[in-house]
């Protein structure tokens, strides 16, 4: 392909064919034909807002996909961006600082996102701060608040409390003044 002959600033990081982290490579979205990619790596631009990405979060799922522990079909190697879930950046139309989540499309220079998939970043947070809380706190919010209906003073057991989701769960449970019991994988993680 003629990647070096196309002027573009629309790139995404994707898996190499060997499914090894060292094989990750940048693809120019403009060089992948419309029948293969169109805007699928950046989302469908119709009825969405373009976000210029400044920071992307790395989550455990991305590591599992990139190392081949979670299988992906062969089409994921070129036709779509198969990794990257959370981002922080600026709306291209207003410049507003935002953070959001998409399905495996956020290791890119930009993403097209529905307005209900991102929110404003508080002024006292950096973009790196913002991107670090998205999947962890979303997981905890869904599990403890939405599903378990956590209430003040309850007893809670948190497995793998040293990990990202575990740390977020500890924080939320402390806020709710819960009686917290926690496990960690090793003595060093205590």
PDB file of N, CA and C in Angstrom, residues 22-102:
ATOM      1  N   UNK A  22       4.552  -6.689  20.035  1.00  0.00           N
ATOM      2  CA  UNK A  22       5.577  -6.036  19.211  1.00  0.00           C
ATOM      3  C   UNK A  22       5.118  -5.844  17.765  1.00  0.00           C
ATOM      4  N   UNK A  23       4.033  -6.499  17.362  1.00  0.00           N
ATOM      5  CA  UNK A  23       3.538  -6.386  15.991  1.00  0.00           C
ATOM      6  C   UNK A  23       2.441  -5.330  15.838  1.00  0.00           C
ATOM      7  N   UNK A  24       2.119  -4.614  16.905  1.00  0.00           N
ATOM      8  CA  UNK A  24       1.145  -3.534  16.773  1.00  0.00           C
ATOM      9  C   UNK A  24       1.660  -2.529  15.752  1.00  0.00           C
ATOM     10  N   UNK A  25       0.766  -1.991  14.938  1.00  0.00           N
ATOM     11  CA  UNK A  25       1.202  -1.028  13.937  1.00  0.00           C
ATOM     12  C   UNK A  25       0.123   0.026  13.702  1.00  0.00           C
ATOM     13  N   UNK A  26       0.583   1.193  13.228  1.00  0.00           N
ATOM     14  CA  UNK A  26      -0.320   2.292  12.913  1.00  0.00           C
ATOM     15  C   UNK A  26      -0.817   2.129  11.487  1.00  0.00           C
ATOM     16  N   UNK A  27      -2.111   2.340  11.292  1.00  0.00           N
ATOM     17  CA  UNK A  27      -2.722   2.302   9.969  1.00  0.00           C
ATOM     18  C   UNK A  27      -3.271   3.684   9.648  1.00  0.00           C
ATOM     19  N   UNK A  28      -3.104   4.097   8.403  1.00  0.00           N
ATOM     20  CA  UNK A  28      -3.684   5.347   7.924  1.00  0.00           C
ATOM     21  C   UNK A  28      -5.100   5.031   7.448  1.00  0.00           C
ATOM     22  N   UNK A  29      -6.078   5.599   8.109  1.00  0.00           N
ATOM     23  CA  UNK A  29      -7.471   5.315   7.766  1.00  0.00           C
ATOM     24  C   UNK A  29      -7.808   5.683   6.333  1.00  0.00           C
ATOM     25  N   UNK A  30      -7.130   6.668   5.781  1.00  0.00           N
ATOM     26  CA  UNK A  30      -7.411   7.104   4.414  1.00  0.00           C
ATOM     27  C   UNK A  30      -6.897   6.110   3.380  1.00  0.00           C
ATOM     28  N   UNK A  31      -5.952   5.252   3.765  1.00  0.00           N
ATOM     29  CA  UNK A  31      -5.361   4.302   2.817  1.00  0.00           C
ATOM     30  C   UNK A  31      -6.077   2.970   2.784  1.00  0.00           C
ATOM     31  N   UNK A  32      -6.926   2.721   3.742  1.00  0.00           N
ATOM     32  CA  UNK A  32      -7.689   1.481   3.739  1.00  0.00           C
ATOM     33  C   UNK A  32      -8.961   1.777   2.966  1.00  0.00           C
ATOM     34  N   UNK A  33      -9.184   1.016   1.917  1.00  0.00           N
ATOM     35  CA  UNK A  33     -10.288   1.311   1.006  1.00  0.00           C
ATOM     36  C   UNK A  33     -11.644   1.363   1.674  1.00  0.00           C
ATOM     37  N   UNK A  34     -12.585   2.107   1.081  1.00  0.00           N
ATOM     38  CA  UNK A  34     -13.910   2.252   1.672  1.00  0.00           C
ATOM     39  C   UNK A  34     -14.637   0.933   1.836  1.00  0.00           C
ATOM     40  N   UNK A  35     -14.374  -0.020   0.954  1.00  0.00           N
ATOM     41  CA  UNK A  35     -15.043  -1.307   1.104  1.00  0.00           C
ATOM     42  C   UNK A  35     -14.501  -2.075   2.299  1.00  0.00           C
ATOM     43  N   UNK A  36     -13.277  -1.775   2.688  1.00  0.00           N
ATOM     44  CA  UNK A  36     -12.697  -2.469   3.831  1.00  0.00           C
ATOM     45  C   UNK A  36     -12.968  -1.755   5.141  1.00  0.00           C
ATOM     46  N   UNK A  37     -12.782  -0.435   5.166  1.00  0.00           N
ATOM     47  CA  UNK A  37     -12.797   0.260   6.442  1.00  0.00           C
ATOM     48  C   UNK A  37     -13.773   1.414   6.486  1.00  0.00           C
ATOM     49  N   UNK A  38     -13.789   2.223   5.463  1.00  0.00           N
ATOM     50  CA  UNK A  38     -14.537   3.485   5.486  1.00  0.00           C
ATOM     51  C   UNK A  38     -14.196   4.202   6.779  1.00  0.00           C
ATOM     52  N   UNK A  39     -15.161   4.444   7.616  1.00  0.00           N
ATOM     53  CA  UNK A  39     -14.880   5.090   8.892  1.00  0.00           C
ATOM     54  C   UNK A  39     -15.048   4.115  10.044  1.00  0.00           C
ATOM     55  N   UNK A  40     -15.065   2.820   9.781  1.00  0.00           N
ATOM     56  CA  UNK A  40     -15.367   1.885  10.859  1.00  0.00           C
ATOM     57  C   UNK A  40     -14.351   1.942  11.979  1.00  0.00           C
ATOM     58  N   UNK A  41     -13.093   2.255  11.687  1.00  0.00           N
ATOM     59  CA  UNK A  41     -12.113   2.328  12.770  1.00  0.00           C
ATOM     60  C   UNK A  41     -12.294   3.579  13.607  1.00  0.00           C
ATOM     61  N   UNK A  42     -12.970   4.556  13.064  1.00  0.00           N
ATOM     62  CA  UNK A  42     -13.196   5.794  13.793  1.00  0.00           C
ATOM     63  C   UNK A  42     -14.654   5.938  14.182  1.00  0.00           C
ATOM     64  N   UNK A  43     -15.461   4.969  13.871  1.00  0.00           N
ATOM     65  CA  UNK A  43     -16.887   5.062  14.099  1.00  0.00           C
ATOM     66  C   UNK A  43     -17.560   5.659  12.872  1.00  0.00           C
ATOM     67  N   UNK A  44     -18.845   5.567  12.812  1.00  0.00           N
ATOM     68  CA  UNK A  44     -19.617   6.134  11.710  1.00  0.00           C
ATOM     69  C   UNK A  44     -19.756   7.632  11.939  1.00  0.00           C
ATOM     70  N   UNK A  45     -19.248   8.470  11.023  1.00  0.00           N
ATOM     71  CA  UNK A  45     -19.273   9.909  11.270  1.00  0.00           C
ATOM     72  C   UNK A  45     -20.662  10.535  11.201  1.00  0.00           C
ATOM     73  N   UNK A  46     -21.651   9.829  10.661  1.00  0.00           N
ATOM     74  CA  UNK A  46     -22.995  10.376  10.563  1.00  0.00           C
ATOM     75  C   UNK A  46     -23.608  10.456  11.960  1.00  0.00           C
ATOM     76  N   UNK A  47     -24.127  11.627  12.302  1.00  0.00           N
ATOM     77  CA  UNK A  47     -24.774  11.873  13.598  1.00  0.00           C
ATOM     78  C   UNK A  47     -23.845  11.679  14.786  1.00  0.00           C
ATOM     79  N   UNK A  48     -22.568  11.851  14.579  1.00  0.00           N
ATOM     80  CA  UNK A  48     -21.604  11.748  15.668  1.00  0.00           C
ATOM     81  C   UNK A  48     -20.679  12.950  15.639  1.00  0.00           C
ATOM     82  N   UNK A  49     -19.977  13.145  16.724  1.00  0.00           N
ATOM     83  CA  UNK A  49     -19.058  14.267  16.870  1.00  0.00           C
ATOM     84  C   UNK A  49     -17.634  13.744  16.749  1.00  0.00           C
ATOM     85  N   UNK A  50     -16.802  14.449  16.005  1.00  0.00           N
ATOM     86  CA  UNK A  50     -15.398  14.056  15.908  1.00  0.00           C
ATOM     87  C   UNK A  50     -14.674  14.531  17.165  1.00  0.00           C
ATOM     88  N   UNK A  51     -13.938  13.611  17.781  1.00  0.00           N
ATOM     89  CA  UNK A  51     -13.126  13.914  18.954  1.00  0.00           C
ATOM     90  C   UNK A  51     -11.666  13.705  18.573  1.00  0.00           C
ATOM     91  N   UNK A  52     -10.835  14.718  18.753  1.00  0.00           N
ATOM     92  CA  UNK A  52      -9.392  14.565  18.568  1.00  0.00           C
ATOM     93  C   UNK A  52      -8.828  13.990  19.857  1.00  0.00           C
ATOM     94  N   UNK A  53      -8.229  12.819  19.757  1.00  0.00           N
ATOM     95  CA  UNK A  53      -7.776  12.092  20.946  1.00  0.00           C
ATOM     96  C   UNK A  53      -6.406  12.593  21.394  1.00  0.00           C
ATOM     97  N   UNK A  54      -6.309  12.897  22.674  1.00  0.00           N
ATOM     98  CA  UNK A  54      -5.056  13.317  23.284  1.00  0.00           C
ATOM     99  C   UNK A  54      -4.478  12.215  24.166  1.00  0.00           C
ATOM    100  N   UNK A  55      -5.334  11.370  24.726  1.00  0.00           N
ATOM    101  CA  UNK A  55      -4.882  10.323  25.639  1.00  0.00           C
ATOM    102  C   UNK A  55      -5.821   9.129  25.524  1.00  0.00           C
ATOM    103  N   UNK A  56      -5.248   7.925  25.520  1.00  0.00           N
ATOM    104  CA  UNK A  56      -6.034   6.691  25.483  1.00  0.00           C
ATOM    105  C   UNK A  56      -5.627   5.819  26.654  1.00  0.00           C
ATOM    106  N   UNK A  57      -6.590   5.138  27.240  1.00  0.00           N
ATOM    107  CA  UNK A  57      -6.300   4.258  28.365  1.00  0.00           C
ATOM    108  C   UNK A  57      -6.018   2.843  27.904  1.00  0.00           C
ATOM    109  N   UNK A  58      -5.129   2.177  28.602  1.00  0.00           N
ATOM    110  CA  UNK A  58      -4.834   0.768  28.328  1.00  0.00           C
ATOM    111  C   UNK A  58      -5.513  -0.050  29.411  1.00  0.00           C
ATOM    112  N   UNK A  59      -6.388  -0.959  28.989  1.00  0.00           N
ATOM    113  CA  UNK A  59      -7.056  -1.821  29.948  1.00  0.00           C
ATOM    114  C   UNK A  59      -6.631  -3.265  29.706  1.00  0.00           C
ATOM    115  N   UNK A  60      -6.900  -4.116  30.687  1.00  0.00           N
ATOM    116  CA  UNK A  60      -6.463  -5.507  30.628  1.00  0.00           C
ATOM    117  C   UNK A  60      -7.017  -6.219  29.392  1.00  0.00           C
ATOM    118  N   UNK A  61      -8.232  -5.915  29.002  1.00  0.00           N
ATOM    119  CA  UNK A  61      -8.834  -6.518  27.812  1.00  0.00           C
ATOM    120  C   UNK A  61      -7.975  -6.273  26.573  1.00  0.00           C
ATOM    121  N   UNK A  62      -7.430  -5.061  26.436  1.00  0.00           N
ATOM    122  CA  UNK A  62      -6.577  -4.742  25.283  1.00  0.00           C
ATOM    123  C   UNK A  62      -5.335  -5.622  25.254  1.00  0.00           C
ATOM    124  N   UNK A  63      -4.756  -5.856  26.420  1.00  0.00           N
ATOM    125  CA  UNK A  63      -3.573  -6.718  26.511  1.00  0.00           C
ATOM    126  C   UNK A  63      -3.941  -8.139  26.095  1.00  0.00           C
ATOM    127  N   UNK A  64      -5.090  -8.635  26.563  1.00  0.00           N
ATOM    128  CA  UNK A  64      -5.520  -9.989  26.205  1.00  0.00           C
ATOM    129  C   UNK A  64      -5.772 -10.121  24.703  1.00  0.00           C
ATOM    130  N   UNK A  65      -6.370  -9.115  24.091  1.00  0.00           N
ATOM    131  CA  UNK A  65      -6.608  -9.151  22.642  1.00  0.00           C
ATOM    132  C   UNK A  65      -5.287  -9.080  21.886  1.00  0.00           C
ATOM    133  N   UNK A  66      -4.416  -8.149  22.286  1.00  0.00           N
ATOM    134  CA  UNK A  66      -3.150  -7.945  21.569  1.00  0.00           C
ATOM    135  C   UNK A  66      -2.219  -9.141  21.669  1.00  0.00           C
ATOM    136  N   UNK A  67      -2.326  -9.913  22.732  1.00  0.00           N
ATOM    137  CA  UNK A  67      -1.467 -11.086  22.897  1.00  0.00           C
ATOM    138  C   UNK A  67      -2.131 -12.373  22.414  1.00  0.00           C
ATOM    139  N   UNK A  68      -3.332 -12.269  21.856  1.00  0.00           N
ATOM    140  CA  UNK A  68      -3.998 -13.439  21.302  1.00  0.00           C
ATOM    141  C   UNK A  68      -4.747 -14.281  22.306  1.00  0.00           C
ATOM    142  N   UNK A  69      -4.855 -13.850  23.544  1.00  0.00           N
ATOM    143  CA  UNK A  69      -5.581 -14.635  24.548  1.00  0.00           C
ATOM    144  C   UNK A  69      -7.091 -14.536  24.366  1.00  0.00           C
ATOM    145  N   UNK A  70      -7.538 -13.468  23.737  1.00  0.00           N
ATOM    146  CA  UNK A  70      -8.934 -13.351  23.327  1.00  0.00           C
ATOM    147  C   UNK A  70      -8.918 -13.385  21.805  1.00  0.00           C
ATOM    148  N   UNK A  71      -9.527 -14.404  21.205  1.00  0.00           N
ATOM    149  CA  UNK A  71      -9.454 -14.535  19.747  1.00  0.00           C
ATOM    150  C   UNK A  71     -10.277 -13.468  19.036  1.00  0.00           C
ATOM    151  N   UNK A  72      -9.732 -13.012  17.922  1.00  0.00           N
ATOM    152  CA  UNK A  72     -10.426 -12.081  17.035  1.00  0.00           C
ATOM    153  C   UNK A  72     -10.389 -12.694  15.646  1.00  0.00           C
ATOM    154  N   UNK A  73     -11.393 -12.422  14.855  1.00  0.00           N
ATOM    155  CA  UNK A  73     -11.412 -12.917  13.486  1.00  0.00           C
ATOM    156  C   UNK A  73     -10.338 -12.252  12.646  1.00  0.00           C
ATOM    157  N   UNK A  74      -9.968 -12.834  11.524  1.00  0.00           N
ATOM    158  CA  UNK A  74      -8.912 -12.267  10.675  1.00  0.00           C
ATOM    159  C   UNK A  74      -9.256 -10.881  10.147  1.00  0.00           C
ATOM    160  N   UNK A  75     -10.557 -10.550  10.049  1.00  0.00           N
ATOM    161  CA  UNK A  75     -10.946  -9.231   9.560  1.00  0.00           C
ATOM    162  C   UNK A  75     -10.500  -8.122  10.501  1.00  0.00           C
ATOM    163  N   UNK A  76     -10.271  -8.437  11.763  1.00  0.00           N
ATOM    164  CA  UNK A  76      -9.878  -7.414  12.737  1.00  0.00           C
ATOM    165  C   UNK A  76      -8.476  -6.880  12.471  1.00  0.00           C
ATOM    166  N   UNK A  77      -7.670  -7.616  11.712  1.00  0.00           N
ATOM    167  CA  UNK A  77      -6.294  -7.183  11.495  1.00  0.00           C
ATOM    168  C   UNK A  77      -6.199  -5.943  10.615  1.00  0.00           C
ATOM    169  N   UNK A  78      -7.083  -5.780   9.674  1.00  0.00           N
ATOM    170  CA  UNK A  78      -6.998  -4.629   8.787  1.00  0.00           C
ATOM    171  C   UNK A  78      -8.310  -3.852   8.733  1.00  0.00           C
ATOM    172  N   UNK A  79      -9.430  -4.520   8.811  1.00  0.00           N
ATOM    173  CA  UNK A  79     -10.696  -3.851   8.534  1.00  0.00           C
ATOM    174  C   UNK A  79     -11.236  -3.030   9.684  1.00  0.00           C
ATOM    175  N   UNK A  80     -10.749  -3.199  10.874  1.00  0.00           N
ATOM    176  CA  UNK A  80     -11.259  -2.418  11.980  1.00  0.00           C
ATOM    177  C   UNK A  80     -10.215  -2.334  13.070  1.00  0.00           C
ATOM    178  N   UNK A  81     -10.327  -1.317  13.867  1.00  0.00           N
ATOM    179  CA  UNK A  81      -9.435  -1.150  15.003  1.00  0.00           C
ATOM    180  C   UNK A  81      -9.954  -2.042  16.121  1.00  0.00           C
ATOM    181  N   UNK A  82      -9.183  -3.028  16.530  1.00  0.00           N
ATOM    182  CA  UNK A  82      -9.672  -4.048  17.450  1.00  0.00           C
ATOM    183  C   UNK A  82      -9.325  -3.784  18.908  1.00  0.00           C
ATOM    184  N   UNK A  83      -8.608  -2.722  19.202  1.00  0.00           N
ATOM    185  CA  UNK A  83      -8.209  -2.450  20.580  1.00  0.00           C
ATOM    186  C   UNK A  83      -8.447  -0.984  20.921  1.00  0.00           C
ATOM    187  N   UNK A  84      -8.468  -0.695  22.209  1.00  0.00           N
ATOM    188  CA  UNK A  84      -8.639   0.677  22.693  1.00  0.00           C
ATOM    189  C   UNK A  84     -10.089   0.987  22.989  1.00  0.00           C
ATOM    190  N   UNK A  85     -10.409   1.224  24.246  1.00  0.00           N
ATOM    191  CA  UNK A  85     -11.795   1.414  24.657  1.00  0.00           C
ATOM    192  C   UNK A  85     -12.086   2.810  25.182  1.00  0.00           C
ATOM    193  N   UNK A  86     -11.112   3.457  25.790  1.00  0.00           N
ATOM    194  CA  UNK A  86     -11.392   4.734  26.448  1.00  0.00           C
ATOM    195  C   UNK A  86     -10.453   5.823  25.951  1.00  0.00           C
ATOM    196  N   UNK A  87     -10.956   7.050  25.948  1.00  0.00           N
ATOM    197  CA  UNK A  87     -10.176   8.164  25.410  1.00  0.00           C
ATOM    198  C   UNK A  87     -10.483   9.451  26.169  1.00  0.00           C
ATOM    199  N   UNK A  88      -9.567  10.392  26.041  1.00  0.00           N
ATOM    200  CA  UNK A  88      -9.784  11.773  26.467  1.00  0.00           C
ATOM    201  C   UNK A  88      -9.247  12.649  25.347  1.00  0.00           C
ATOM    202  N   UNK A  89      -9.923  13.735  25.090  1.00  0.00           N
ATOM    203  CA  UNK A  89      -9.497  14.611  24.008  1.00  0.00           C
ATOM    204  C   UNK A  89     -10.353  15.853  23.938  1.00  0.00           C
ATOM    205  N   UNK A  90     -10.401  16.428  22.750  1.00  0.00           N
ATOM    206  CA  UNK A  90     -11.181  17.649  22.534  1.00  0.00           C
ATOM    207  C   UNK A  90     -12.160  17.452  21.383  1.00  0.00           C
ATOM    208  N   UNK A  91     -13.361  17.970  21.572  1.00  0.00           N
ATOM    209  CA  UNK A  91     -14.325  17.983  20.473  1.00  0.00           C
ATOM    210  C   UNK A  91     -13.743  18.824  19.347  1.00  0.00           C
ATOM    211  N   UNK A  92     -13.779  18.320  18.136  1.00  0.00           N
ATOM    212  CA  UNK A  92     -13.243  19.065  16.995  1.00  0.00           C
ATOM    213  C   UNK A  92     -14.089  20.302  16.694  1.00  0.00           C
ATOM    214  N   UNK A  93     -15.378  20.259  17.016  1.00  0.00           N
ATOM    215  CA  UNK A  93     -16.260  21.383  16.689  1.00  0.00           C
ATOM    216  C   UNK A  93     -16.217  22.515  17.716  1.00  0.00           C
ATOM    217  N   UNK A  94     -15.985  22.217  18.995  1.00  0.00           N
ATOM    218  CA  UNK A  94     -16.028  23.260  20.032  1.00  0.00           C
ATOM    219  C   UNK A  94     -14.728  23.412  20.808  1.00  0.00           C
ATOM    220  N   UNK A  95     -13.860  22.401  20.760  1.00  0.00           N
ATOM    221  CA  UNK A  95     -12.627  22.428  21.543  1.00  0.00           C
ATOM    222  C   UNK A  95     -12.814  21.996  22.982  1.00  0.00           C
ATOM    223  N   UNK A  96     -14.039  21.655  23.373  1.00  0.00           N
ATOM    224  CA  UNK A  96     -14.311  21.233  24.750  1.00  0.00           C
ATOM    225  C   UNK A  96     -13.547  19.962  25.088  1.00  0.00           C
ATOM    226  N   UNK A  97     -12.963  19.935  26.299  1.00  0.00           N
ATOM    227  CA  UNK A  97     -12.266  18.739  26.780  1.00  0.00           C
ATOM    228  C   UNK A  97     -13.301  17.697  27.200  1.00  0.00           C
ATOM    229  N   UNK A  98     -13.167  16.481  26.636  1.00  0.00           N
ATOM    230  CA  UNK A  98     -14.133  15.424  26.917  1.00  0.00           C
ATOM    231  C   UNK A  98     -13.418  14.099  27.148  1.00  0.00           C
ATOM    232  N   UNK A  99     -14.126  13.197  27.836  1.00  0.00           N
ATOM    233  CA  UNK A  99     -13.655  11.824  28.019  1.00  0.00           C
ATOM    234  C   UNK A  99     -14.807  10.907  27.660  1.00  0.00           C
ATOM    235  N   UNK A 100     -14.462   9.735  27.098  1.00  0.00           N
ATOM    236  CA  UNK A 100     -15.522   8.833  26.701  1.00  0.00           C
ATOM    237  C   UNK A 100     -15.024   7.436  26.413  1.00  0.00           C
ATOM    238  N   UNK A 101     -15.976   6.593  26.031  1.00  0.00           N
ATOM    239  CA  UNK A 101     -15.672   5.199  25.726  1.00  0.00           C
ATOM    240  C   UNK A 101     -16.320   4.823  24.401  1.00  0.00           C
ATOM    241  N   UNK A 102     -15.619   4.008  23.645  1.00  0.00           N
ATOM    242  CA  UNK A 102     -16.125   3.417  22.412  1.00  0.00           C
ATOM    243  C   UNK A 102     -15.730   1.951  22.437  1.00  0.00           C
TER     244      UNK A 102
END
